[in-house]
Structure formats: structure tokens, C-alpha cells
Coordinates of C-alpha atoms in Angstrom, one line a residue:
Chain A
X6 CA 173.0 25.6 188.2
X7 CA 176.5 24.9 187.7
X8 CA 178.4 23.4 184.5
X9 CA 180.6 21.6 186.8
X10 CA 182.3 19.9 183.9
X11 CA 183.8 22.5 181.5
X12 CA 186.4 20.8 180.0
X13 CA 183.5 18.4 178.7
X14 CA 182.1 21.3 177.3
X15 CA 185.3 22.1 175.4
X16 CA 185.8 18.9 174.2
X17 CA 182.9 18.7 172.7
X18 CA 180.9 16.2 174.8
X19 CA 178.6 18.2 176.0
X20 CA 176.6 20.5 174.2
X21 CA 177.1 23.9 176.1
X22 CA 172.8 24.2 176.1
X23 CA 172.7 21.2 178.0
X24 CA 172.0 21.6 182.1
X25 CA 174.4 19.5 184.0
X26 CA 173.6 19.0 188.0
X27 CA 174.9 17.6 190.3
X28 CA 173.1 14.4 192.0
X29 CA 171.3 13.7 194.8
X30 CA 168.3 15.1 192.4
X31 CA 166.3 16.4 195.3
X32 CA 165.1 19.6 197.3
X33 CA 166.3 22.9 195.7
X34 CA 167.9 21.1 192.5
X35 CA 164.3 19.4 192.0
X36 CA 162.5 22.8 192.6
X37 CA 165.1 24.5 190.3
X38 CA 164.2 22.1 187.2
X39 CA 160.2 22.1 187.6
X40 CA 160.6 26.3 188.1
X41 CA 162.2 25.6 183.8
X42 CA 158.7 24.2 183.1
X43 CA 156.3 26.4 181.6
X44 CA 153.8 25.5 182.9
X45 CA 155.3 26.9 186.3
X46 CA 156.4 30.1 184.4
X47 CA 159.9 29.0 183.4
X48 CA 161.7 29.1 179.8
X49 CA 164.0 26.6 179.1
X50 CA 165.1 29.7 176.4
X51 CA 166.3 31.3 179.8
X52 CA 169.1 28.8 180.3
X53 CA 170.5 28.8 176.5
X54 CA 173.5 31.2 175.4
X55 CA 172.4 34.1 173.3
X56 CA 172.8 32.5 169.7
X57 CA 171.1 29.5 170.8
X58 CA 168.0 31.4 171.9
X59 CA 168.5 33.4 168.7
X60 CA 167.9 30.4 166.6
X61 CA 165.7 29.4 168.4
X62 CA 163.2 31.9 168.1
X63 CA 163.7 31.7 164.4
X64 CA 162.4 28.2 164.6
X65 CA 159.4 29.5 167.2
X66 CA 158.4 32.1 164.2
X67 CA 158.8 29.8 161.4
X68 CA 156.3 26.8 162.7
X69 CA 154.1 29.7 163.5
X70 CA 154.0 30.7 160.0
X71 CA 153.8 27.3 158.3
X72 CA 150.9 26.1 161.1
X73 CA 149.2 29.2 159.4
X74 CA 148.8 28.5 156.2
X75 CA 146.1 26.6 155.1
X76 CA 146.4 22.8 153.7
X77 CA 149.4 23.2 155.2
X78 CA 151.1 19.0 155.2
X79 CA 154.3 19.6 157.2
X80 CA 152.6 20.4 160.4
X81 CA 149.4 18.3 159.7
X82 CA 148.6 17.8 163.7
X83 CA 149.3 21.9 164.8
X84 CA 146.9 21.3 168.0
X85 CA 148.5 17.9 169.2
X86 CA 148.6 18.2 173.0
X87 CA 146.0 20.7 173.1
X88 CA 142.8 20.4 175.0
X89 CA 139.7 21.8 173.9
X90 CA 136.4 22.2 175.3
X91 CA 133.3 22.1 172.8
X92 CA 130.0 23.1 174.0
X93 CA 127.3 22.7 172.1
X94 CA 124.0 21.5 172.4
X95 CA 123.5 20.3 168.6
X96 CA 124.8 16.2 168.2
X97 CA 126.0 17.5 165.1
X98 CA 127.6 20.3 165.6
X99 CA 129.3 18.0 168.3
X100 CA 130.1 15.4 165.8
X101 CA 131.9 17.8 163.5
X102 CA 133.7 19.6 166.0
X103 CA 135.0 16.3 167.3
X104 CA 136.4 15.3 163.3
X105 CA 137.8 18.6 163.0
X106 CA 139.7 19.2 165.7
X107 CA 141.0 15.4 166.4
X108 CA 142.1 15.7 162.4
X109 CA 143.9 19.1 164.0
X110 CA 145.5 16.4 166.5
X111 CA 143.7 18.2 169.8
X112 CA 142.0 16.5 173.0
X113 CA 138.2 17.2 172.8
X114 CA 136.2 17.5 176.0
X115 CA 132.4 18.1 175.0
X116 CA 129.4 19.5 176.5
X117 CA 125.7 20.1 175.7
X118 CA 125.5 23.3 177.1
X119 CA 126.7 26.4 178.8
X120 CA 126.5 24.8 183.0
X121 CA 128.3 21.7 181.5
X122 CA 131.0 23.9 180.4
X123 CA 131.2 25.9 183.2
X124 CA 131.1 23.1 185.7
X125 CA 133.8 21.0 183.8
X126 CA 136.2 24.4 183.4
X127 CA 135.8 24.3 187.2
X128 CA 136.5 20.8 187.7
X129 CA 139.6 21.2 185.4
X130 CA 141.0 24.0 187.6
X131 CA 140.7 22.3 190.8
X132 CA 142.5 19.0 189.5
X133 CA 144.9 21.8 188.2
X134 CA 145.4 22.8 191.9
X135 CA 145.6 19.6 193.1
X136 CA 148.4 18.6 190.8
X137 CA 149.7 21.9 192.1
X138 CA 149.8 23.6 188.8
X139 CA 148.1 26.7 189.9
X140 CA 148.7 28.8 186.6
X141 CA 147.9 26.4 184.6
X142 CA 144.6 26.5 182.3
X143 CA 142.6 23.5 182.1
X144 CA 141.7 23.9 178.7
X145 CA 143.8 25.9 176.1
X146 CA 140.7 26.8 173.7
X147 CA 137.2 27.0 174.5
X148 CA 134.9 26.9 171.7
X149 CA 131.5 28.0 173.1
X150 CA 128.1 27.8 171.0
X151 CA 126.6 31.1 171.7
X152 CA 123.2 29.7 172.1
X153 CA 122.4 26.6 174.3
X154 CA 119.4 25.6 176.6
X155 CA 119.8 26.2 180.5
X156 CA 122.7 28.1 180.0
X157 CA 124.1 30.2 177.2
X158 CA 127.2 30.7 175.7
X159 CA 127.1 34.4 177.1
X160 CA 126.4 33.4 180.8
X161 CA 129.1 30.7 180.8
X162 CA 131.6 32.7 179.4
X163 CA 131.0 35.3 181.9
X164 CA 130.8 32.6 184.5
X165 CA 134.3 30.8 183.6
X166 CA 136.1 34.5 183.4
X167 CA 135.0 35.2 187.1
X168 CA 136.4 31.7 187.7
X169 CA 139.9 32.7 186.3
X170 CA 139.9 35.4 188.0
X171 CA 140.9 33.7 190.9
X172 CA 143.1 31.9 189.1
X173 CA 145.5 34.1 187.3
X174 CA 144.4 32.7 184.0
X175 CA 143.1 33.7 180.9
X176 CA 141.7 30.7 178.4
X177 CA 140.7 31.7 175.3
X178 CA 137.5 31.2 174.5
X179 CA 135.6 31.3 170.5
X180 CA 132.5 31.8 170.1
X181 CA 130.4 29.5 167.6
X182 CA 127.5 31.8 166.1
X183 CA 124.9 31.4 163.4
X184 CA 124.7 35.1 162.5
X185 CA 127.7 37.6 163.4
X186 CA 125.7 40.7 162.7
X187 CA 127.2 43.5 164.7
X188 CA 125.5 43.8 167.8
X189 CA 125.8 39.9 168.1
X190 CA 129.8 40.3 167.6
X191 CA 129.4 43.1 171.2
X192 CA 127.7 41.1 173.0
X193 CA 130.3 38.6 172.4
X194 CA 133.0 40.6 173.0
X195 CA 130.9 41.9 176.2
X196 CA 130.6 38.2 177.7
X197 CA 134.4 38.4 177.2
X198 CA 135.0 35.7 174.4
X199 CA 137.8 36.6 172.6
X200 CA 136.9 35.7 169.1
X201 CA 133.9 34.4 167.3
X202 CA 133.2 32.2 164.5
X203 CA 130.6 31.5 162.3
X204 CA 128.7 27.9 162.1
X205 CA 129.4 25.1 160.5
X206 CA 133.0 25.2 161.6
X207 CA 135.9 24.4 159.7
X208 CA 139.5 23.9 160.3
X209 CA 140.4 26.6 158.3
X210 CA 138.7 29.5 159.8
X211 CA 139.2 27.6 163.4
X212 CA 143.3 27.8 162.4
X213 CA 143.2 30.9 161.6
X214 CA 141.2 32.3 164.4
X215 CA 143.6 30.4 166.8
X216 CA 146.9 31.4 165.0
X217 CA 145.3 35.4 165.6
X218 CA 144.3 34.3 168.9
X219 CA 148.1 33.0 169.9
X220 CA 149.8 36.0 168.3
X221 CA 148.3 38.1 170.7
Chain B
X20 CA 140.9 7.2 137.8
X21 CA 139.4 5.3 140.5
X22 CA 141.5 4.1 142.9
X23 CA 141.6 0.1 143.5
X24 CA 141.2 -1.2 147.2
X25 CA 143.1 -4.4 146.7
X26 CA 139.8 -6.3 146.8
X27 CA 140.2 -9.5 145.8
X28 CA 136.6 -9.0 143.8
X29 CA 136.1 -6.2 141.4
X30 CA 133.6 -6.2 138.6
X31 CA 135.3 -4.8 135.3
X32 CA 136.7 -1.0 135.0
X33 CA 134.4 0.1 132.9
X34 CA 131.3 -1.0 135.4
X35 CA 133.1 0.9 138.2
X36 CA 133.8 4.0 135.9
X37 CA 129.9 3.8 134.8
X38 CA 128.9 3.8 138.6
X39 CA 131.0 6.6 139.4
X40 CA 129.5 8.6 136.6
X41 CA 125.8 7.9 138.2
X42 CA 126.9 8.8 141.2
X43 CA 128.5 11.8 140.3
X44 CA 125.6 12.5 138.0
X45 CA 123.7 12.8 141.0
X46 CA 125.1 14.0 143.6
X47 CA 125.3 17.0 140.9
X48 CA 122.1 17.3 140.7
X49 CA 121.4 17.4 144.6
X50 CA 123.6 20.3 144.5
X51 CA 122.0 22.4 141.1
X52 CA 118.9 21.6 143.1
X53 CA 119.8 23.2 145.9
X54 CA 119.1 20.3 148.3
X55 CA 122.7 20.0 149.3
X56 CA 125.4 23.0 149.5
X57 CA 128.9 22.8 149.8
X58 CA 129.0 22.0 153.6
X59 CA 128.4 18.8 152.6
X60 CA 131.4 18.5 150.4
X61 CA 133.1 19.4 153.8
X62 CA 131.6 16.7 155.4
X63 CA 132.8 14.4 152.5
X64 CA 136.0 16.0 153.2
X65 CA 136.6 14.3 157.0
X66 CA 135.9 10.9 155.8
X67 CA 139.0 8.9 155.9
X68 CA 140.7 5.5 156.7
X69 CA 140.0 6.5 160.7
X70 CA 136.3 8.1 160.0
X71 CA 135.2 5.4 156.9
X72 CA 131.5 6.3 157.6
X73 CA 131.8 9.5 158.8
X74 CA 128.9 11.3 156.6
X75 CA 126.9 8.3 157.0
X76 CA 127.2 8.7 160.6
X77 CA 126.4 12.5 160.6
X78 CA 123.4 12.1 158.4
X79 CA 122.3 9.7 160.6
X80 CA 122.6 11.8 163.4
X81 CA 120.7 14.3 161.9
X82 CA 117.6 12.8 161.1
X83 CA 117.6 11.4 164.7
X84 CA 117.6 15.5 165.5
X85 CA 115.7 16.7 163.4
X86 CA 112.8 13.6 164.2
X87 CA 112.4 14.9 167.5
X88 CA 112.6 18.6 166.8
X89 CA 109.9 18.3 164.3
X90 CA 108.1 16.7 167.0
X91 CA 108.6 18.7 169.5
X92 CA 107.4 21.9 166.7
X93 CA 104.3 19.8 166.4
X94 CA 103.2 19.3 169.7
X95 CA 104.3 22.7 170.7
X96 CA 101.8 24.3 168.2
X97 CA 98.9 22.1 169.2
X98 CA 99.3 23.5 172.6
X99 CA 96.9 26.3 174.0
X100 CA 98.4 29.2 174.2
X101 CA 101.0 28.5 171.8
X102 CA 105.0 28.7 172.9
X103 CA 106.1 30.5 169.9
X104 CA 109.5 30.9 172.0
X105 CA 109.7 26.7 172.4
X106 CA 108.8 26.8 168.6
X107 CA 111.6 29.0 167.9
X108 CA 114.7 27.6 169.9
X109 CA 113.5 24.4 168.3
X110 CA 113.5 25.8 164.4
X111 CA 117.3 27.4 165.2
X112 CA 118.3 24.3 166.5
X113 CA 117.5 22.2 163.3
X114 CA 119.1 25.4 161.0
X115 CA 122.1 24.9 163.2
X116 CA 122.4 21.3 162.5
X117 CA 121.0 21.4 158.7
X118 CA 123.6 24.3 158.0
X119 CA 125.8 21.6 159.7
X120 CA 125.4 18.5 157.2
X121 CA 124.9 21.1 153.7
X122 CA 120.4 20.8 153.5
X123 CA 120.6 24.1 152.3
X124 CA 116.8 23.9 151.1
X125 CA 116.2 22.4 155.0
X126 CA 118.3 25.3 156.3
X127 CA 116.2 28.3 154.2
X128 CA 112.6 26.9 155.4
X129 CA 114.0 27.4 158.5
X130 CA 114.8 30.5 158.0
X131 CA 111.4 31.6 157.3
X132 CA 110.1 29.4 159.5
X133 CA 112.0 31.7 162.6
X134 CA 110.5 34.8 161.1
X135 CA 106.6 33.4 161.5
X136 CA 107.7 32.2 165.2
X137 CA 109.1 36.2 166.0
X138 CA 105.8 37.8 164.1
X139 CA 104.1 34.5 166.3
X140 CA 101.8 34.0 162.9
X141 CA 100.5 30.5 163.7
X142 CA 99.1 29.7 159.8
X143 CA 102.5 30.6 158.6
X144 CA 104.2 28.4 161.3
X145 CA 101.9 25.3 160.4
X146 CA 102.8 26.0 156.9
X147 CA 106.6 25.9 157.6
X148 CA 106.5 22.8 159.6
X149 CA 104.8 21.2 157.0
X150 CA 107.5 22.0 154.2
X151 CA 109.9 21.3 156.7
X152 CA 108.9 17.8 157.2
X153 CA 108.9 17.3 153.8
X154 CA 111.8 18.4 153.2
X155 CA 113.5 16.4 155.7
X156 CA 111.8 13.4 154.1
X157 CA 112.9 14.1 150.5
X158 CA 116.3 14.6 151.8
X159 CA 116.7 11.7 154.2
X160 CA 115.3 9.5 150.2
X161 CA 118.0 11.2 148.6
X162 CA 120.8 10.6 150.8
X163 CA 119.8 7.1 151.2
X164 CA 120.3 6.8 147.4
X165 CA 123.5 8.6 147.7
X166 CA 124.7 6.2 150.0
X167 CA 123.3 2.9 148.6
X168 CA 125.3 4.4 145.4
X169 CA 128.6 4.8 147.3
X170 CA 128.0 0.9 148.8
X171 CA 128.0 -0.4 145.1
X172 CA 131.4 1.7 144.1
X173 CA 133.1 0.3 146.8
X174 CA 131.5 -3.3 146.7
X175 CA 132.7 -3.5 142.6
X176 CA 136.3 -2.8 144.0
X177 CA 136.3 1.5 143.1
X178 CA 136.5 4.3 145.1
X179 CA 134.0 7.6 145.5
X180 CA 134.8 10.1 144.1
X181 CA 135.0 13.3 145.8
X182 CA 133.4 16.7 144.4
X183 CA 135.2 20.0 144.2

């Protein structure tokens, strides 16, 4: 892309971050801007000057560190725009996961057990494709009760990574377990859940167990 | 000090305050009894202006579970041979959801109650469902006393308190 003004630049009009193209918006141009979209692997950081980027990893690191604290008020909703799939096959359990996470500002999709989850991970990737987002999760947590009737947490988990693996994607995926004694916490790993939690949830170990799982 | 609602009727302070010490009286004892644990707190905890009955609704939905699962426990032991598996997945399900609300003393029967399902020992499994049915009953009295309490703070203009 070209700054095709750069005495508006100098002057102070433009801010020299900004992208400036030329119209018709269309063909390459078009394709250029969606490739800035994460979602379609871009960075907008890519397009900043050096010092701009600098700062604004600063900022990247800070909010990191303030989402991570606990009670924290200035970033009261640190899972707004997220979507999260809950399954579960205990109304309660449902019900509280529901509260917690839409106080944590995320999009809840629930299900009563492991083939629910597994069939609504697959329609959420083939919308994905549709939409032509092919990289793109459906879901950026999964928090997957461990034991459910007609399918468990285990077999669904295994299920969705095969999915993925088509895909190019990796969702993270928690596991909700009434006992983490040590063999419990392998087999979890095993299934390839990346993290487990115990039950009754709460948003502060689900916070911190999704601020570990982003810093990875 | 409670805080007012801006209802236009509200009985005198010192009703309210008296109200909120009952209620607070009891809700202490539920908890030195063991009956409730500090989930329940955390229950408390997500009721707001956007979830005003939140633990009403919860409770609710509990004893709607754990209704059926009892059933289900029931009919399962009357059956010939026994499905001490069924019986099982059933008992785990009600911990998961009494661990849920804070029925700690529901939760703990359970608990022994999965340990006579693995050993299959049927007396000891009759037994259990039997304390567990009481216990749901006692619990689902007590919380319906809790709440009528909360309905009478609010109705004199006050607000519950919350326990920490």
C-alpha cells in the first residue's frame, strides 16, 4: 500500500499509522485489507512504524496483566467477543456456567453432552468455511465436563482434535472434573484437553486458567 | 447499613435491621450446620440487577434434578439384577450439582453413597438413598425459609445482606 499523500503526513493530518489507498476499493486493494485481519493471519502491528508497534505491545502486555488479577474492575468484561462452548450434562452446572461467563462478557453455546459438543464444533467449522474463514476456530474455549452420558468429555475431545486437524486449528479446550487426582489429570491431558478445572466453577480459577492458557 | 430501593413503602429501619439480623442469624446457622458451604455464598455472589433471582432459580433447578435422580436411584434398585452402574452415574450426577448450589451435607452422603455403588453393597445403597432423600427434603424446607426471609427484606424496603 502506498502513502500517496506524504505531505499530509507532515502536516500533521494524517497520522503516519493510518493506511491510505487509493479508490476503486476493489480486487487486490480489497484482498490486501482482509489479508490485515487476523483472522486471515494478518497484524495490523505489521503496518505500524517501529515505535508505534513498540507501544503497542506495552499496551498488549499491560491489559494482559490487569485481565489477570482477580476482582479486577477496569477490565470487568475480559471475555467480551469470545465464544465459548459448555458441555455439560448437569442443568446446574449449565446454569452457573452460563452466569459466570456472560458476567465475564463471553457468548455461551451449551450442550448436554459430549456428541452435542462434537457435532456443534463441527457445525461451527463448516459455517467457518463457508464464510471462508478457514483458520478460524469456531469457538475460542471449550469447557468440556469430563463425564457426560452418550458421550464423554474424553471421547469428544479426542473427537473435535481429529476434526482440527483438518483444519489447521487448535481450540482450547478445559476440562471440568469433580476429582483431579493424578491419573484423572493424564487421561486428560491424553484426550488432549489442555487444562482442567475442578467443579463448581468460578470465574476466578476459569481466569486464571484462560490467562495461562493464552500465554502459551 | 441496608441499602434503600427507593420503595415508596418501607416499614421502619429498625424492623428492616431486625429482619436482616434473622436472616443472617440463619443463614449462619445453615452454614455451622453444615447444610450449606461456601459455594453457596458464590451463588449469592451472581445475583444482580440482570440475574435478580438467580439463587432462586438455581435452587429450583436443583430440586427438579435431584427429584428425578432420586427416582431414577429408586427404581434402579428395585430392579432385578440391580444396575449398580445406573445407580452410580446417577449418585455423581446429584454430587455434581449439590457441590454446584453449596448442600455440602447432600454432597458427602453422596459421597458414601458412590462407595456402596463401587463395593455394589445393596443394604448400604438403600440406606444412602434414604438419607439422601432426606436430606434433599430438609434442605429444599430450609431454603424455602431462606428465601420467604429474603421476600420480607426486600418487601419492608431493605436489602439482603450478603455473607463473607
Amino acid at each position: 500500500m502506498r502513502n500517496i499523500d506524504q505531505r499530509a503526513i507532515t502536516d500533521g493530518k494524517l497520522d503516519p499509522r493510518d493506511i491510505v489507498m487509493s479508490k476503486p476499493f476493489h480486487g487486490t486493494r480489497l484482498f490486501q485489507v482482509i489479508r490485515l485481519l487476523p483472522e486471515f493471519g494478518g497484524s495490523v502491528l505489521r503496518t505500524l512504524n517501529e515505535q508505534a508497534e513498540e507501544r503497542l505491545i506495552q499496551h498488549v502486555e499491560v491489559t494482559k496483566l490487569v485481565a489477570q488479577e482477580p476482582g479486577n474492575t477496569s477490565n470487568e468484561k475480559p471475555l467480551r467477543g469470545k465464544k465459548v462452548l459448555v458441555a455439560d450434562d448437569g442443568n446446574v452446572m449449565r446454569k452457573l456456567a452460563v452466569a459466570h461467563l456472560s458476567n465475564l462478557g463471553a457468548t455461551i453455546h451449551l450442550c448436554e453432552n459430549g456428541q452435542e459438543a462434537v457435532e456443534s464444533f463441527r457445525r461451527g467449522l463448516s459455517e467457518q468455511r463457508q464464510r471462508g474463514a478457514y483458520d478460524v476456530r469456531p469457538y475460542d474455549y471449550i469447557l468440556m465436563d469430563c463425564e457426560m452420558p452418550i458421550m464423554d468429555g474424553y471421547e469428544a475431545a479426542r473427537l473435535i482434535r481429529e476434526e482440527e486437524k483438518h483444519y489447521g486449528v487448535r481450540t482450547p479446550i478445559i476440562a471440568l472434573t469433580a476429582h483431579s487426582s493424578a491419573s484423572e489429570v493424564e487421561k486428560i491431558f491424553k484426550a488432549g484437553m489442555d487444562f482442567h478445572m475442578r467443579k463448581p466453577m468460578n470465574a476466578v480459577c476459569l481466569m486464571k486458567a484462560i490467562n495461562q492458557i493464552d500465554s502459551r | 447499613m441496608p441499602r434503600f430501593h427507593g420503595q415508596s413503602n418501607h416499614a421502619p429501619v429498625d424492623i428492616v435491621n431486625q429482619l436482616q439480623k434473622q436472616y443472617v442469624d440463619y443463614l449462619s446457622s445453615l452454614f455451622h450446620e453444615g447444610v450449606l458451604d461456601d459455594q453457596f455464598t458464590q451463588l449469592q455472589k451472581l445475583q444482580d440487577e440482570s440475574n435478580p433471582d438467580f439463587t432462586v432459580e438455581v435452587a429450583t433447578l436443583f430440586f427438579v434434578d435431584s427429584d428425578k435422580l432420586i427416582n431414577n436411584m429408586a427404581a434402579a434398585l428395585e430392579r432385578s439384577p440391580v444396575d449398580f452402574k445406573q445407580v452410580d452415574a446417577d449418585v455423581h450426577q446429584l454430587k455434581g450439582s449439590s457441590s454446584s448450589i453449596g448442600a455440602m451435607r447432600v454432597k458427602n452422603l453422596c459421597i458414601t453413597f458412590r462407595s456402596f455403588c463401587e463395593t455394589q453393597n445393596y443394604e448400604g445403597c438403600l440406606i444412602c438413598l434414604q438419607q439422601v432423600k432426606n436430606e434433599c427434603a430438609v434442605l429444599k424446607d430450609k431454603l424455602q425459609n431462606l428465601f420467604r426471609m429474603e421476600q420480607q427484606i426486600v418487601g419492608a424496603g431493605g436489602s439482603v445482606p450478603l455473607m463473607d
